[in-house]
CSV table of C-alpha atoms in Angstrom, one decimal:
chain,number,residue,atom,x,y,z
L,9,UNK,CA,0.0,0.0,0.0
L,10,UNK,CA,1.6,3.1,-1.3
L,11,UNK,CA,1.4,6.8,1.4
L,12,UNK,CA,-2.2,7.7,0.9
L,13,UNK,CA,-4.5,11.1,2.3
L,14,UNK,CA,-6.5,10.6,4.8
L,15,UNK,CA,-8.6,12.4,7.3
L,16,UNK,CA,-6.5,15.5,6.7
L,17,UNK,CA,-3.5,12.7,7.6
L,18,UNK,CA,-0.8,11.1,5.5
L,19,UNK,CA,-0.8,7.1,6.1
L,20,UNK,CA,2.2,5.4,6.1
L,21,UNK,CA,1.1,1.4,5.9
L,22,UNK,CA,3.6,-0.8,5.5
L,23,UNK,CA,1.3,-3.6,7.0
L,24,UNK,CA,1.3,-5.5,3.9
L,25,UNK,CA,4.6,-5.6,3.4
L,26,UNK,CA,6.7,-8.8,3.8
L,27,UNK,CA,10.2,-8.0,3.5
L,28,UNK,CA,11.3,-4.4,3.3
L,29,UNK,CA,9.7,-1.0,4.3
L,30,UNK,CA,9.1,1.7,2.4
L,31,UNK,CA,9.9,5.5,1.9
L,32,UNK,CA,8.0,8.9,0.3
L,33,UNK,CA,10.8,11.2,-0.4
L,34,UNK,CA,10.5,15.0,-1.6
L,35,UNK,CA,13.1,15.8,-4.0
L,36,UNK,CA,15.2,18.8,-1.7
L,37,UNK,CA,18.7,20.4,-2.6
L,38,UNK,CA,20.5,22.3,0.9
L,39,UNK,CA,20.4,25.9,0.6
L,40,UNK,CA,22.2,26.2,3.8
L,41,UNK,CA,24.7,24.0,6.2
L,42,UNK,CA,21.7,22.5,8.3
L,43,UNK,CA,18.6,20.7,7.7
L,44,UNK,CA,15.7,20.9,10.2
L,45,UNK,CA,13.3,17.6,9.5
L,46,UNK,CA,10.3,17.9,11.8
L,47,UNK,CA,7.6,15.4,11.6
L,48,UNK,CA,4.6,15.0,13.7
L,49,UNK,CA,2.9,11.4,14.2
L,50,UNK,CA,-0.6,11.6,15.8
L,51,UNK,CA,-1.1,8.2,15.7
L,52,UNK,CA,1.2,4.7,15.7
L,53,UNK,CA,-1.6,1.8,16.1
L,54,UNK,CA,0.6,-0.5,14.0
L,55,UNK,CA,4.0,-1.7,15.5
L,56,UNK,CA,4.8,-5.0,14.3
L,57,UNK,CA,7.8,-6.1,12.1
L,58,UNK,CA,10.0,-3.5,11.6
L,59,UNK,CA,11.3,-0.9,14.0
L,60,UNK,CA,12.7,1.1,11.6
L,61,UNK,CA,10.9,3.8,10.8
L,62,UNK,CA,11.9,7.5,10.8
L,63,UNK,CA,12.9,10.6,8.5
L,64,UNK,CA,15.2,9.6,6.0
L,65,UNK,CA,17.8,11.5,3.6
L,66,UNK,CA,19.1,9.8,0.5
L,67,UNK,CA,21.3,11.0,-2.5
L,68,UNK,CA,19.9,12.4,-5.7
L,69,UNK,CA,20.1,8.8,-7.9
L,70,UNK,CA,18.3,7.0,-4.8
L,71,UNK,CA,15.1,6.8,-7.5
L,72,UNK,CA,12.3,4.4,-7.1
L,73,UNK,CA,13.9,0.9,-5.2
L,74,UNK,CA,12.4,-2.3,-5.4
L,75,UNK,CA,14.6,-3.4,-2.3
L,76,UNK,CA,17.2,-1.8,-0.1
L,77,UNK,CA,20.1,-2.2,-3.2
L,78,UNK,CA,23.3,-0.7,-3.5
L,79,UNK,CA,24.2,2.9,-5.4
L,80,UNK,CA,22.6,5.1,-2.9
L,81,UNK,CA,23.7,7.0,-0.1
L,82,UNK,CA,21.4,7.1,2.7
L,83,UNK,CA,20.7,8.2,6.6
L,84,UNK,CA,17.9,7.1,8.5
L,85,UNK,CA,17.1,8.5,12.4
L,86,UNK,CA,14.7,6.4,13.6
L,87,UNK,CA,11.9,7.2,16.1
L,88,UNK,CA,10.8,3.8,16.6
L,89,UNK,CA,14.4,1.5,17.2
L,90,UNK,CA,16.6,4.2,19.0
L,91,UNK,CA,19.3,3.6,15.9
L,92,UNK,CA,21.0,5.8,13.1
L,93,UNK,CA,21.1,3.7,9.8
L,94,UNK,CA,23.3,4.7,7.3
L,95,UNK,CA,23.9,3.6,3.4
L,96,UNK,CA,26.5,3.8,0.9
L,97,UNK,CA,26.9,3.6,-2.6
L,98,UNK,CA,28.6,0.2,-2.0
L,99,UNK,CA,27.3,-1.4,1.4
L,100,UNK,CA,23.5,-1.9,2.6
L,101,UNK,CA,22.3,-0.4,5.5
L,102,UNK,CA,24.3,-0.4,8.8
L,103,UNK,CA,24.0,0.9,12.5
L,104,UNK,CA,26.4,3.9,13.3
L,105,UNK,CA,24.2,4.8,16.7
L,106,UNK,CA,22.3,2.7,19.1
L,107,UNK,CA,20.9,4.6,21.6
L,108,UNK,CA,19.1,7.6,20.2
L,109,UNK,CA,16.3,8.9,22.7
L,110,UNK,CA,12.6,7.7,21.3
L,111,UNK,CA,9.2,9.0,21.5
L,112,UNK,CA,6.6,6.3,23.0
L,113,UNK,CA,4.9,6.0,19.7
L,114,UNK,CA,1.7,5.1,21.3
L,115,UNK,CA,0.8,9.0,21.4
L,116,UNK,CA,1.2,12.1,19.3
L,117,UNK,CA,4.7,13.3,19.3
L,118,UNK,CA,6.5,15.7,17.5
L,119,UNK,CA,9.8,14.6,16.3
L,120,UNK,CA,12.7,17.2,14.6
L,121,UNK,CA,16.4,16.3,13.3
L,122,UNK,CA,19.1,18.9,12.7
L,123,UNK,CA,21.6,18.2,10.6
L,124,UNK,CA,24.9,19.6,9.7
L,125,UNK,CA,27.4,20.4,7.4
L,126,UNK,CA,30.8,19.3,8.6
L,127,UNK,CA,34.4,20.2,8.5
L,128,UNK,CA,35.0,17.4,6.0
L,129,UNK,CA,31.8,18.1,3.9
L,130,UNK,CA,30.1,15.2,5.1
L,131,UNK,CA,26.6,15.4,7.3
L,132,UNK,CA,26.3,15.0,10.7
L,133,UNK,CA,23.6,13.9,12.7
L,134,UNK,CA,23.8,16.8,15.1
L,135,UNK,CA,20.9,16.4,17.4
L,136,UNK,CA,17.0,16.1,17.6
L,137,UNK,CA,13.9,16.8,19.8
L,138,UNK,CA,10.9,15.3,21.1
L,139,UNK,CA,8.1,17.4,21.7
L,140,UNK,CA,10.7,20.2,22.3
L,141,UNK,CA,13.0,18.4,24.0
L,142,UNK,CA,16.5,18.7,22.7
L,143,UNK,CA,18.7,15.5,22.6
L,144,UNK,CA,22.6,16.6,21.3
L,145,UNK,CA,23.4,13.7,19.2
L,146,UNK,CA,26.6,14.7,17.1
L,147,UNK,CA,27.3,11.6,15.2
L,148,UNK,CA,29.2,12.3,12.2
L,149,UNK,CA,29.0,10.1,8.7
L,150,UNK,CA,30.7,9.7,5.7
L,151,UNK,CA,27.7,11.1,3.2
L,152,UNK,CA,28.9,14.1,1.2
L,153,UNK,CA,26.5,16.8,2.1
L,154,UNK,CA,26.7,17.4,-1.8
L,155,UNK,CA,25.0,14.0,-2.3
L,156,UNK,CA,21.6,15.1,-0.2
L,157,UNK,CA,19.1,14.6,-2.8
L,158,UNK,CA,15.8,14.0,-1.3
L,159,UNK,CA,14.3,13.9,2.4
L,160,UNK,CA,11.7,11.8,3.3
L,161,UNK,CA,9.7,9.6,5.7
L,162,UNK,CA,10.1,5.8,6.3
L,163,UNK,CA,7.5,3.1,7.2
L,164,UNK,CA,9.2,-0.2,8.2
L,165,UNK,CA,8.2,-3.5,7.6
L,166,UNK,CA,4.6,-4.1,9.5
L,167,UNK,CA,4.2,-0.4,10.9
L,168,UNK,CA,1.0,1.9,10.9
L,169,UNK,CA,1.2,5.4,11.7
L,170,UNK,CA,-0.5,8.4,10.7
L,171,UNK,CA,1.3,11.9,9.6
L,172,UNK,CA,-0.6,15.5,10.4
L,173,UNK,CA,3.0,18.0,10.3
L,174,UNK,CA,6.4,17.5,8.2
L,175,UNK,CA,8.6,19.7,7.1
L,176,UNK,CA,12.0,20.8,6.0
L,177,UNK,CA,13.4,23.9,7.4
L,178,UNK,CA,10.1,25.4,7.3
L,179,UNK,CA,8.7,24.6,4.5
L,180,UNK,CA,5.5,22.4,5.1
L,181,UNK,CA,5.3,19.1,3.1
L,182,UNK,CA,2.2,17.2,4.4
L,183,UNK,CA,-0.3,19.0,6.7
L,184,UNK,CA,-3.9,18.9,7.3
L,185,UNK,CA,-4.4,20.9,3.5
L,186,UNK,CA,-2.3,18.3,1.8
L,187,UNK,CA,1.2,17.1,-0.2
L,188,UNK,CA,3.5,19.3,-1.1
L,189,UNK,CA,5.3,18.7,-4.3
L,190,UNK,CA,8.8,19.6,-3.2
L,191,UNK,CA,10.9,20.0,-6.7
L,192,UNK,CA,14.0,22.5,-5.5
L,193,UNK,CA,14.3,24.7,-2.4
């Protein structure tokens, strides 16, 4: 089941899906040297499976997977599995952080990621918050800053959850009017 509208909510149901998650990503170029991802999840009925899913940055020739291949860079800060995932253009996806602070999914929470822009030109995971609480995080990876491509949200294998808020540095992607079509910023 593909992201659908619904109730002035964006569903991400990855229910039916046996072996990976899945991912709706806005294309996004950085303007700046940090990224501010907020989402807000007002609902997370469905927690079976995966515990993977979170706000997720990939490089520009990520395109449309059928699987979690290789070519891609890729960062995902879960808010589910209290882990950092990262992806290169020649490995799958691996741990770099284990023990990021989690909403309980089980009630709305807002959830925002700042990233950086290095010394080395690479991104770093600088910190997030939970419902305003700020967690400094500082994890640095090997993905070129130049690569960031798209942003976008992650559903793991077997999770429900419901979308009202996200946004990148500001500018509102889903909310209670809609989808944004995010082509440059």
């Amino acid at each position: 089941v593909l992201p659908y509208w619904q109730n002035g909510e964006l569903v991400i149901n990855s229910t039916g899906v046996s072996t990976y998650g899945q991912y709706i990503a806005w294309k996004y170029t950085p303007v700046s040297n940090t990224i501010n991802v907020t989402i807000h999840v007002t609902s997370f009925p469905i927690q079976t499976g995966g515990t993977n899913p979170g706000i997720e940055i990939f490089s520009p020739n990520v395109g449309d997977q059928p699987n979690d291949g290789l070519g891609f860079y890729g960062l995902l800060i879960d808010f589910y599995g209290g882990r950092i995932w990262f992806h290169t253009t020649t490995s799958n996806w691996y741990s770099i952080y284990t023990s990021l602070p989690q909403p309980n999914p089980n009630y709305p929470f807002t959830f925002t990621v700042i990233l950086t822009k290095n010394s080395a030109g690479n991104v770093t995971v600088q910190s997030i918050y939970i419902n305003g609480t700020q967690y400094s995080i500082n994890v640095n990876t090997s993905f070129p800053w130049s690569q960031i491509g798209y942003v976008g949200i992650r559903g793991d294998t077997g999770n429900l959850f419901y979308v009202s808020y996200f946004s990148v540095n500001g500018m509102v992607l889903v909310s209670s009017s809609g989808v944004t079509t995010l082509t440059s910023y």
